Backbone as a printed PyTorch tensor [residue, N CA C, xyz], in Angstrom:
tensor([[[-33.6560,   2.0560,   4.5230],
         [-33.2990,   2.0160,   6.0050],
         [-33.5970,   3.3590,   6.9360]],

        [[-33.7000,   2.9620,   8.0020],
         [-34.3390,   4.1330,   8.3640],
         [-32.5110,   4.9580,   9.5800]],

        [[-32.7170,   5.9000,   9.8730],
         [-31.7420,   6.4480,  10.1690],
         [-30.6100,   5.5720,  11.5370]],

        [[-31.8250,   5.2580,  12.5300],
         [-31.2770,   4.3830,  13.6230],
         [-30.7690,   3.0130,  13.1840]],

        [[-31.1360,   2.4630,  11.8290],
         [-30.9100,   1.3150,  11.5640],
         [-30.3120,   0.8400,  10.5170]],

        [[-29.2070,   1.8270,  10.4190],
         [-28.2360,   2.0430,   8.8660],
         [-27.5140,   0.5800,   8.5270]],

        [[-28.4520,   0.8790,   6.9500],
         [-28.3520,  -0.3900,   6.6240],
         [-26.4740,  -0.9480,   5.9790]],

        [[-26.1620,  -2.4540,   5.7130],
         [-24.7960,  -2.6210,   6.1030],
         [-24.1420,  -1.3990,   4.9930]],

        [[-24.4950,  -0.9470,   3.9300],
         [-23.7810,  -0.4400,   2.8300],
         [-23.4650,   0.8070,   3.5400]],

        [[-24.3680,   1.6270,   4.3010],
         [-23.7710,   2.9000,   4.6560],
         [-23.2660,   2.6830,   5.8920]],

        [[-23.4800,   1.2900,   6.3510],
         [-22.0120,   1.5770,   7.3620],
         [-20.6080,   2.0330,   7.3930]],

        [[-20.3900,   0.6250,   5.6720],
         [-19.2190,   0.7810,   5.4580],
         [-19.1150,   2.3640,   4.8640]],

        [[-19.8670,   2.3640,   4.0930],
         [-19.6890,   4.2870,   3.1510],
         [-19.0470,   4.8310,   4.5820]],

        [[-20.0640,   5.0740,   5.7870],
         [-19.2290,   5.6290,   7.3950],
         [-17.8400,   5.7520,   7.2270]],

        [[-17.6720,   4.0340,   6.7640],
         [-16.2220,   3.4940,   7.9470],
         [-15.2080,   3.4600,   6.7470]],

        [[-14.8190,   4.0540,   5.8330],
         [-14.6990,   3.7680,   4.8520],
         [-13.7980,   5.7120,   4.7210]],

        [[-15.1550,   6.0950,   4.5650],
         [-15.5270,   8.1920,   5.2510],
         [-14.2900,   8.1650,   6.2670]],

        [[-14.1330,   7.5160,   7.3190],
         [-13.5000,   7.9560,   8.4670],
         [-12.0450,   7.5860,   8.2200]],

        [[-11.8180,   6.0780,   7.9010],
         [-10.5850,   5.8610,   7.4380],
         [ -9.4760,   6.5290,   6.9550]],

        [[-10.2640,   7.3130,   5.7950],
         [ -9.4120,   8.0020,   4.3160],
         [ -9.3970,   9.2930,   5.1630]],

        [[-10.1510,   9.3990,   6.2310],
         [-10.0260,  11.3170,   6.9390],
         [ -8.7240,  11.3170,   7.9780]],

        [[ -9.0310,  10.3100,   8.4230],
         [ -7.6240,   9.4140,  10.0210],
         [ -6.1690,   8.9730,   9.0470]],

        [[ -6.0980,   8.6090,   7.7880],
         [ -5.2100,   8.7450,   7.2990],
         [ -4.7010,  10.0000,   6.1390]],

        [[ -6.0720,  10.5110,   5.5960],
         [ -5.7650,  12.7200,   5.2380],
         [ -4.9460,  13.2010,   6.6690]],

        [[ -5.3780,  12.7860,   7.3210],
         [ -4.5130,  13.2280,   9.0080],
         [ -3.5380,  13.1350,   8.4690]],

        [[ -2.5810,  12.6050,   8.6150],
         [ -1.1490,  12.0140,   9.2390],
         [  0.1630,  12.7900,   8.6100]],

        [[  0.8850,  13.0590,   9.1190],
         [  1.5210,  14.1340,   8.5070],
         [  2.8040,  13.5490,   7.7190]],

        [[  2.8440,  13.8600,   6.9120],
         [  4.2820,  13.0440,   6.1800],
         [  5.2620,  12.5010,   6.6870]],

        [[  5.9300,  13.0580,   7.9210],
         [  6.5730,  12.2520,   8.5460],
         [  5.8000,  10.8280,   9.2950]],

        [[  4.9760,  10.7820,   9.2730],
         [  4.2570,   9.5650,  10.3560],
         [  3.7750,   8.7000,   8.9200]],

        [[  3.2720,   9.4090,   7.5890],
         [  3.2700,   8.8450,   6.3180],
         [  4.4520,   7.5480,   6.0090]],

        [[  5.9530,   8.2540,   5.9330],
         [  6.8830,   8.2360,   5.9220],
         [  7.3520,   6.7820,   6.8220]],

        [[  7.2140,   7.1600,   8.1460],
         [  7.2190,   5.9420,   8.9640],
         [  6.5410,   4.9900,   9.0550]],

        [[  5.1210,   5.0820,   8.5070],
         [  3.8480,   3.9410,   8.6350],
         [  4.8560,   3.4310,   6.8210]],

        [[  5.0220,   3.5490,   5.9620],
         [  5.3840,   2.9740,   4.8980],
         [  6.6280,   2.3280,   4.8220]],

        [[  7.6200,   2.7750,   5.8750],
         [  9.1040,   1.9260,   6.4180],
         [  8.3410,   0.8810,   6.8260]],

        [[  7.8840,   0.8230,   7.4340],
         [  7.2860,   0.1850,   8.7480],
         [  6.7120,  -1.7170,   7.8960]],

        [[  5.5490,  -0.8420,   6.1700],
         [  5.2050,  -1.3510,   6.1910],
         [  6.0870,  -2.5350,   5.6250]],

        [[  7.2010,  -1.8430,   4.9490],
         [  8.0320,  -1.9340,   3.5600],
         [  8.6310,  -3.5560,   5.0240]],

        [[  9.8850,  -3.0450,   5.6550],
         [ 10.1750,  -4.5600,   6.3440],
         [  9.6180,  -4.9330,   6.9480]],

        [[  8.2910,  -4.4540,   7.3870],
         [  7.2010,  -6.4390,   7.9310],
         [  6.7910,  -7.4060,   6.8470]],

        [[  6.5200,  -6.3470,   5.2560],
         [  6.5850,  -7.4220,   4.5190],
         [  7.6310,  -7.9110,   3.9680]],

        [[  8.7830,  -7.6030,   4.0150],
         [  9.6980,  -8.3990,   4.0920],
         [ 10.4550,  -9.2840,   4.5740]],

        [[  9.9020,  -9.4930,   6.3110],
         [ 10.5030, -10.0340,   6.6980],
         [  9.6780, -12.0260,   7.2130]],

        [[  8.0990, -11.1820,   5.7880],
         [  7.3350, -12.2210,   5.8650],
         [  7.8790, -13.4790,   5.2360]],

        [[  7.7080, -14.7740,   5.9090],
         [  7.9290, -15.7990,   5.2760],
         [  7.3740, -15.6800,   3.4460]],

        [[  6.4970, -16.1460,   3.7270],
         [  5.6130, -15.4510,   1.8000],
         [  5.9570, -14.6220,   1.0990]],

        [[  6.8060, -14.0540,   1.2770],
         [  7.4460, -12.9020,   0.5240],
         [  8.4770, -13.5770,   0.5360]],

        [[  9.2060, -13.9260,   1.1640],
         [ 10.7590, -14.7490,   1.0370],
         [ 10.6960, -15.9960,   0.1090]],

        [[  9.1960, -16.5690,   0.3660],
         [  9.2650, -17.7600,  -0.4360],
         [  8.6460, -17.5870,  -2.1510]],

        [[  7.8190, -16.0130,  -2.3840],
         [  7.0420, -15.6270,  -3.1530],
         [  8.5260, -15.7250,  -4.5570]],

        [[  7.6010, -16.1700,  -5.3730],
         [  8.6200, -15.6330,  -7.1330],
         [  8.2920, -15.1550,  -7.1840]],

        [[  6.5220, -14.1590,  -7.5800],
         [  5.9790, -13.0550,  -8.2580],
         [  5.4320, -12.4950,  -6.5980]],

        [[  5.3490, -11.1360,  -6.6960],
         [  4.5980, -10.5160,  -6.1960],
         [  4.0850,  -8.9830,  -6.8400]],

        [[  3.1360,  -8.6490,  -6.2360],
         [  2.0710,  -7.9090,  -6.4560],
         [  2.5280,  -6.1960,  -5.9700]],

        [[  2.1340,  -5.6700,  -5.4280],
         [  2.6280,  -3.8460,  -5.4790],
         [  1.9380,  -2.8540,  -5.9590]],

        [[  0.7940,  -2.4260,  -4.5910],
         [  0.1350,  -1.2990,  -5.2610],
         [  0.7700,   0.2510,  -5.5240]],

        [[ -0.1280,   0.7070,  -6.6440],
         [  0.8430,   2.4810,  -6.4070],
         [ -0.1630,   3.0860,  -5.9650]],

        [[  1.0010,   4.4440,  -4.7400],
         [  0.5410,   5.1630,  -3.4500],
         [  0.1580,   5.6930,  -5.0440]],

        [[ -1.3470,   6.9020,  -3.9580],
         [ -2.1300,   8.1040,  -4.4170],
         [ -1.8230,   8.5520,  -2.9010]],

        [[ -1.7900,   9.8840,  -3.4360],
         [ -1.9230,  10.6760,  -2.0190],
         [ -2.4900,  10.4570,  -0.4960]],

        [[ -1.1210,  10.6760,   0.2980],
         [ -1.1840,  10.0880,   1.2510],
         [ -1.7720,   8.4820,   2.1620]],

        [[ -0.7220,   7.8910,   0.6930],
         [ -1.1520,   6.0820,   1.1980],
         [  0.0580,   5.5920,   0.9720]],

        [[  0.1830,   4.6520,   1.9140],
         [  1.8660,   4.4000,   2.1610],
         [  2.9500,   4.0590,   0.4930]],

        [[  3.8650,   4.4700,   0.7970],
         [  4.2740,   4.9620,  -0.6740],
         [  5.0790,   3.4780,  -0.5350]],

        [[  4.9680,   2.7010,  -1.4460],
         [  6.0260,   1.0390,  -1.9050],
         [  7.2840,   1.4170,  -2.6250]],

        [[  7.7120,   2.1730,  -3.0090],
         [  8.3310,   2.4700,  -4.1390],
         [  9.7710,   1.9620,  -3.1940]],

        [[ 10.2280,   1.8970,  -2.0270],
         [ 11.2790,   0.8640,  -1.6820],
         [ 11.1630,  -0.5110,  -1.7550]],

        [[  9.6450,  -0.7020,  -1.0380],
         [  9.4650,  -1.9440,  -1.7250],
         [  9.7880,  -2.6970,  -2.5630]],

        [[  8.9580,  -1.8740,  -3.7380],
         [  9.3160,  -2.2270,  -5.0930],
         [ 11.0450,  -2.5030,  -4.9570]],

        [[ 11.9020,  -1.6560,  -4.7470],
         [ 12.9530,  -0.9360,  -5.5060],
         [ 13.6850,  -2.7030,  -4.7030]],

        [[ 13.4390,  -3.1570,  -3.3830],
         [ 14.1380,  -4.3520,  -2.8910],
         [ 13.6060,  -5.4240,  -3.1270]],

        [[ 12.2780,  -5.5360,  -3.4120],
         [ 11.9820,  -7.1040,  -4.3890],
         [ 12.6810,  -6.7370,  -5.8800]],

        [[ 12.7520,  -6.2430,  -6.8930],
         [ 13.5590,  -6.1600,  -7.6420],
         [ 14.9640,  -6.5140,  -7.4590]],

        [[ 15.9000,  -6.0110,  -6.3210],
         [ 16.9170,  -6.7400,  -5.6620],
         [ 16.9530,  -7.5980,  -5.5000]],

        [[ 16.0210,  -8.0450,  -5.1120],
         [ 15.5340,  -9.4790,  -4.1850],
         [ 15.1920, -10.6140,  -5.4530]],

        [[ 15.3040, -10.2840,  -6.6450],
         [ 15.1390, -11.2450,  -7.8490],
         [ 13.7300, -11.4220,  -7.7670]],

        [[ 12.4530, -10.7940,  -7.4000],
         [ 11.4660, -11.2050,  -7.0320],
         [ 10.4800, -10.3360,  -8.5470]],

        [[  9.7240, -10.6410,  -9.2560],
         [  8.6910, -10.9700, -10.6940],
         [  7.4940, -10.2120, -10.1460]],

        [[  7.8610,  -8.8580, -10.2160],
         [  6.9130,  -8.0730, -10.2600],
         [  6.2820,  -7.3340, -11.7720]],

        [[  5.2350,  -7.6170, -12.1060],
         [  4.4890,  -7.6170, -12.8690],
         [  4.0410,  -6.3980, -13.2900]],

        [[  4.5860,  -5.6990, -14.5050],
         [  4.6830,  -4.6040, -15.1470],
         [  5.3090,  -3.4800, -13.8280]],

        [[  6.3360,  -3.9660, -13.3970],
         [  7.4480,  -3.0870, -12.5190],
         [  7.9520,  -2.0180, -12.9460]],

        [[  8.1350,  -1.8260, -14.5640],
         [  8.5490,  -0.8340, -14.8620],
         [  7.9850,   0.6140, -15.1150]],

        [[  6.2060,   0.2710, -15.1700],
         [  5.3870,   1.0130, -15.3500],
         [  4.7380,   1.7670, -14.3770]],

        [[  4.9900,   1.0780, -12.8290],
         [  4.5530,   1.5570, -11.2910],
         [  5.8560,   1.9460, -11.1270]],

        [[  7.2360,   1.4190, -11.7180],
         [  8.5700,   2.1660, -11.6960],
         [  8.3140,   3.9500, -11.5180]],

        [[  8.1410,   3.6700, -12.8490],
         [  8.0550,   5.2390, -13.4460],
         [  7.2370,   5.8500, -13.3260]],

        [[  5.9900,   5.4820, -12.8640],
         [  5.3640,   6.2730, -12.9540],
         [  5.4360,   7.0320, -10.7990]],

        [[  5.8380,   6.8520, -10.3960],
         [  6.2430,   7.3430,  -8.5950],
         [  7.4090,   7.7440,  -9.0390]],

        [[  8.7070,   7.9200, -10.7770],
         [  9.9940,   8.3700, -10.2720],
         [ 11.3600,   7.9160,  -9.7220]],

        [[ 10.5240,   6.5950,  -9.3490],
         [ 11.4100,   6.3250,  -8.4980],
         [ 12.3940,   5.1540,  -9.4400]],

        [[ 14.3170,   5.2000,  -8.8360],
         [ 15.2030,   4.7010,  -9.8480],
         [ 15.3880,   3.2710,  -9.6470]],

        [[ 15.2010,   2.3020, -10.2710],
         [ 15.3650,   1.2830, -10.1060],
         [ 16.6730,   0.8080, -10.9520]],

        [[ 17.4970,   0.2620, -10.6970],
         [ 19.0770,  -0.1130, -11.2350],
         [ 19.2840,  -2.2220, -11.3440]]])
C-alpha cells in the first residue's frame, strides 16, 4: 500500500503502538486507580453476579492489576480455572 493509504493491518499496528505508549505513560498511581475502578465496575455487573465461572488475565507491567478482583471472585465463590497459578505468579495471597 502507499503511504497515503495505509492498509488496515498497518493502521491497526499504529493504533496498538499508540495505545501501548499511552498506557506506559500512566503513573503507578493512575494505573492503580484504573485497576481499582476496573475491579469495581466488573464486580457491579449483573453478568459477573450471575456467573459461576470467570476468567481473568495476568497483568503485564503497566496493565491493570486484577489481583484484588481475583481475590474477591474467589471470596464470592466463583470458579476461576487455574486461579492458583495466576495468584502465585502475582504473589497475591488468597485464603
